[in-house]
PDB file of C-alpha atoms in Angstrom:
ATOM      1  CA  MET A 923      -5.120  23.854 -17.947  1.00 50.00           C
ATOM      2  CA  GLU A 924      -2.855  20.861 -18.586  1.00 57.00           C
ATOM      3  CA  LYS A 925       0.783  20.654 -17.788  1.00 62.00           C
ATOM      4  CA  SER A 926       2.876  20.240 -20.875  1.00 67.00           C
ATOM      5  CA  GLU A 927       5.561  17.630 -20.812  1.00 76.00           C
ATOM      6  CA  VAL A 928       9.047  18.723 -21.648  1.00 78.00           C
ATOM      7  CA  ILE A 929      11.240  15.963 -22.933  1.00 82.00           C
ATOM      8  CA  MET A 930      14.900  16.637 -22.340  1.00 76.00           C
ATOM      9  CA  PRO A 931      17.336  15.084 -24.777  1.00 78.00           C
ATOM     10  CA  GLU A 932      19.583  12.464 -23.259  1.00 79.00           C
ATOM     11  CA  VAL A 933      23.061  13.838 -22.730  1.00 77.00           C
ATOM     12  CA  ARG A 934      25.837  11.315 -23.000  1.00 81.00           C
ATOM     13  CA  ARG A 935      29.212  12.015 -21.495  1.00 80.00           C
ATOM     14  CA  ARG A 936      32.150  11.193 -23.665  1.00 84.00           C
ATOM     15  CA  ARG A 937      34.713   8.929 -22.079  1.00 87.00           C
ATOM     16  CA  TYR A 938      38.379   9.194 -22.903  1.00 89.00           C
ATOM     17  CA  THR A 939      41.065   6.600 -22.317  1.00 89.00           C
ATOM     18  CA  ASP A 940      43.905   7.331 -19.938  1.00 86.00           C
ATOM     19  CA  ALA A 941      46.325   7.042 -22.862  1.00 89.00           C
ATOM     20  CA  PHE A 942      44.424   9.746 -24.773  1.00 92.00           C
ATOM     21  CA  LYS A 943      44.435  11.994 -21.717  1.00 91.00           C
ATOM     22  CA  MET A 944      48.172  11.559 -21.226  1.00 90.00           C
ATOM     23  CA  GLU A 945      48.875  12.296 -24.898  1.00 93.00           C
ATOM     24  CA  ALA A 946      46.695  15.415 -24.759  1.00 93.00           C
ATOM     25  CA  VAL A 947      48.507  16.672 -21.659  1.00 93.00           C
ATOM     26  CA  GLN A 948      51.870  16.000 -23.299  1.00 93.00           C
ATOM     27  CA  LEU A 949      50.764  17.943 -26.372  1.00 94.00           C
ATOM     28  CA  VAL A 950      49.954  20.918 -24.156  1.00 93.00           C
ATOM     29  CA  ARG A 951      53.302  20.716 -22.379  1.00 92.00           C
ATOM     30  CA  GLU A 952      55.428  20.220 -25.480  1.00 92.00           C
ATOM     31  CA  SER A 953      53.711  22.636 -27.852  1.00 89.00           C
ATOM     32  CA  ALA A 954      53.871  26.394 -27.825  1.00 87.00           C
ATOM     33  CA  HIS A 955      50.112  26.550 -28.428  1.00 90.00           C
ATOM     34  CA  PRO A 956      47.639  27.552 -25.727  1.00 91.00           C
ATOM     35  CA  VAL A 957      45.558  24.868 -24.037  1.00 92.00           C
ATOM     36  CA  ALA A 958      42.387  26.120 -25.733  1.00 92.00           C
ATOM     37  CA  GLN A 959      43.972  25.728 -29.189  1.00 93.00           C
ATOM     38  CA  VAL A 960      45.188  22.180 -28.453  1.00 93.00           C
ATOM     39  CA  ALA A 961      41.715  21.306 -27.151  1.00 93.00           C
ATOM     40  CA  ARG A 962      40.076  22.627 -30.339  1.00 94.00           C
ATOM     41  CA  ASP A 963      42.558  20.669 -32.461  1.00 93.00           C
ATOM     42  CA  LEU A 964      41.691  17.490 -30.560  1.00 93.00           C
ATOM     43  CA  GLY A 965      37.961  18.189 -30.642  1.00 93.00           C
ATOM     44  CA  ILE A 966      37.483  18.259 -26.886  1.00 93.00           C
ATOM     45  CA  PRO A 967      36.182  21.013 -24.601  1.00 93.00           C
ATOM     46  CA  ASP A 968      38.989  23.257 -23.387  1.00 91.00           C
ATOM     47  CA  ASN A 969      37.826  23.087 -19.756  1.00 93.00           C
ATOM     48  CA  VAL A 970      38.328  19.313 -19.876  1.00 93.00           C
ATOM     49  CA  LEU A 971      41.904  19.686 -21.078  1.00 94.00           C
ATOM     50  CA  TYR A 972      42.585  22.351 -18.433  1.00 94.00           C
ATOM     51  CA  ARG A 973      41.328  19.918 -15.776  1.00 93.00           C
ATOM     52  CA  TRP A 974      43.484  17.071 -17.104  1.00 93.00           C
ATOM     53  CA  THR A 975      46.609  19.230 -17.080  1.00 93.00           C
ATOM     54  CA  ALA A 976      45.860  20.435 -13.531  1.00 92.00           C
ATOM     55  CA  GLN A 977      45.306  16.859 -12.359  1.00 88.00           C
ATOM     56  CA  HIS A 978      48.525  15.733 -14.014  1.00 89.00           C
ATOM     57  CA  ARG A 979      50.460  18.616 -12.425  1.00 89.00           C
ATOM     58  CA  GLN A 980      48.955  17.790  -9.016  1.00 87.00           C
ATOM     59  CA  ALA A 981      49.824  14.100  -9.391  1.00 85.00           C
ATOM     60  CA  GLU A 982      53.411  14.963 -10.274  1.00 85.00           C
ATOM     61  CA  ALA A 983      53.661  17.244  -7.250  1.00 87.00           C
ATOM     62  CA  HIS A 984      52.643  14.333  -5.014  1.00 82.00           C
ATOM     63  CA  GLY A 985      54.915  11.861  -6.808  1.00 84.00           C
ATOM     64  CA  THR A 986      52.058   9.660  -8.047  1.00 81.00           C
ATOM     65  CA  THR A 987      50.055   9.136 -11.195  1.00 81.00           C
ATOM     66  CA  ARG A 988      46.519  10.259 -11.991  1.00 78.00           C
ATOM     67  CA  ALA A 989      45.390   6.616 -11.963  1.00 81.00           C
ATOM     68  CA  ALA A 990      46.850   6.092  -8.488  1.00 84.00           C
ATOM     69  CA  GLN A 991      45.161   9.249  -7.212  1.00 83.00           C
ATOM     70  CA  ARG A 992      41.839   8.140  -8.709  1.00 85.00           C
ATOM     71  CA  THR A 993      42.193   4.724  -7.059  1.00 89.00           C
ATOM     72  CA  GLU A 994      42.921   6.355  -3.711  1.00 90.00           C
ATOM     73  CA  ALA A 995      39.929   8.688  -4.080  1.00 90.00           C
ATOM     74  CA  GLU A 996      37.633   5.755  -4.898  1.00 94.00           C
ATOM     75  CA  GLU A 997      38.926   3.822  -1.892  1.00 96.00           C
ATOM     76  CA  LEU A 998      38.435   6.857   0.352  1.00 96.00           C
ATOM     77  CA  ALA A 999      34.844   7.277  -0.876  1.00 96.00           C
ATOM     78  CA  ARG A1000      34.162   3.568  -0.286  1.00 97.00           C
ATOM     79  CA  LEU A1001      35.559   3.779   3.244  1.00 97.00           C
ATOM     80  CA  LYS A1002      33.484   6.875   4.016  1.00 98.00           C
ATOM     81  CA  ARG A1003      30.309   5.073   2.872  1.00 97.00           C
ATOM     82  CA  GLU A1004      31.213   2.061   4.992  1.00 98.00           C
ATOM     83  CA  LEU A1005      31.937   4.254   8.018  1.00 97.00           C
ATOM     84  CA  ALA A1006      28.549   5.965   7.644  1.00 97.00           C
ATOM     85  CA  ARG A1007      26.802   2.576   7.463  1.00 97.00           C
ATOM     86  CA  VAL A1008      28.644   1.215  10.505  1.00 97.00           C
ATOM     87  CA  THR A1009      27.941   4.412  12.454  1.00 97.00           C
ATOM     88  CA  GLN A1010      24.223   4.074  11.709  1.00 97.00           C
ATOM     89  CA  GLU A1011      24.277   0.437  12.822  1.00 97.00           C
ATOM     90  CA  ARG A1012      26.083   1.372  16.045  1.00 97.00           C
ATOM     91  CA  ASP A1013      23.618   4.151  16.825  1.00 96.00           C
ATOM     92  CA  PHE A1014      20.690   1.827  16.178  1.00 96.00           C
ATOM     93  CA  LEU A1015      22.119  -0.816  18.492  1.00 96.00           C
ATOM     94  CA  ARG A1016      22.698   1.781  21.216  1.00 96.00           C
ATOM     95  CA  ARG A1017      19.079   2.922  20.997  1.00 95.00           C
ATOM     96  CA  ALA A1018      17.844  -0.675  20.993  1.00 94.00           C
ATOM     97  CA  ALA A1019      19.972  -1.535  24.043  1.00 93.00           C
ATOM     98  CA  ALA A1020      18.697   1.540  25.892  1.00 92.00           C
ATOM     99  CA  PHE A1021      15.099   0.657  24.984  1.00 91.00           C
ATOM    100  CA  PHE A1022      15.405  -2.917  26.230  1.00 89.00           C
ATOM    101  CA  ALA A1023      17.246  -1.784  29.385  1.00 88.00           C
ATOM    102  CA  ARG A1024      14.258   0.418  30.251  1.00 88.00           C
ATOM    103  CA  GLU A1025      11.763  -2.374  29.527  1.00 77.00           C
ATOM    104  CA  SER A1026      13.394  -5.066  31.666  1.00 68.00           C
ATOM    105  CA  PRO A1027      12.476  -5.129  35.369  1.00 66.00           C
TER     106      PRO A1027
END
């Protein structure tokens, strides 16, 4: 019995400009229409527009912009990766020092 190969279609994520996102959020805020209706009118998934409005509201609450928050999040992720790398290097050097301390007379 042979295994059949299932070929999954390649799913491409749509990317939207920050200007488009801001305009979409403003449409939601300024119109009397529900978020789902505005999303359908723009041809985007409603969950995406809900997320953009929540992110915009959160950014306003912190007195920043979505772009600034994204930059901070990217920097935080980079620093966490660097900390993990440095911690591994430190632990390796500790083990190496302990090994050589045992080996030397």
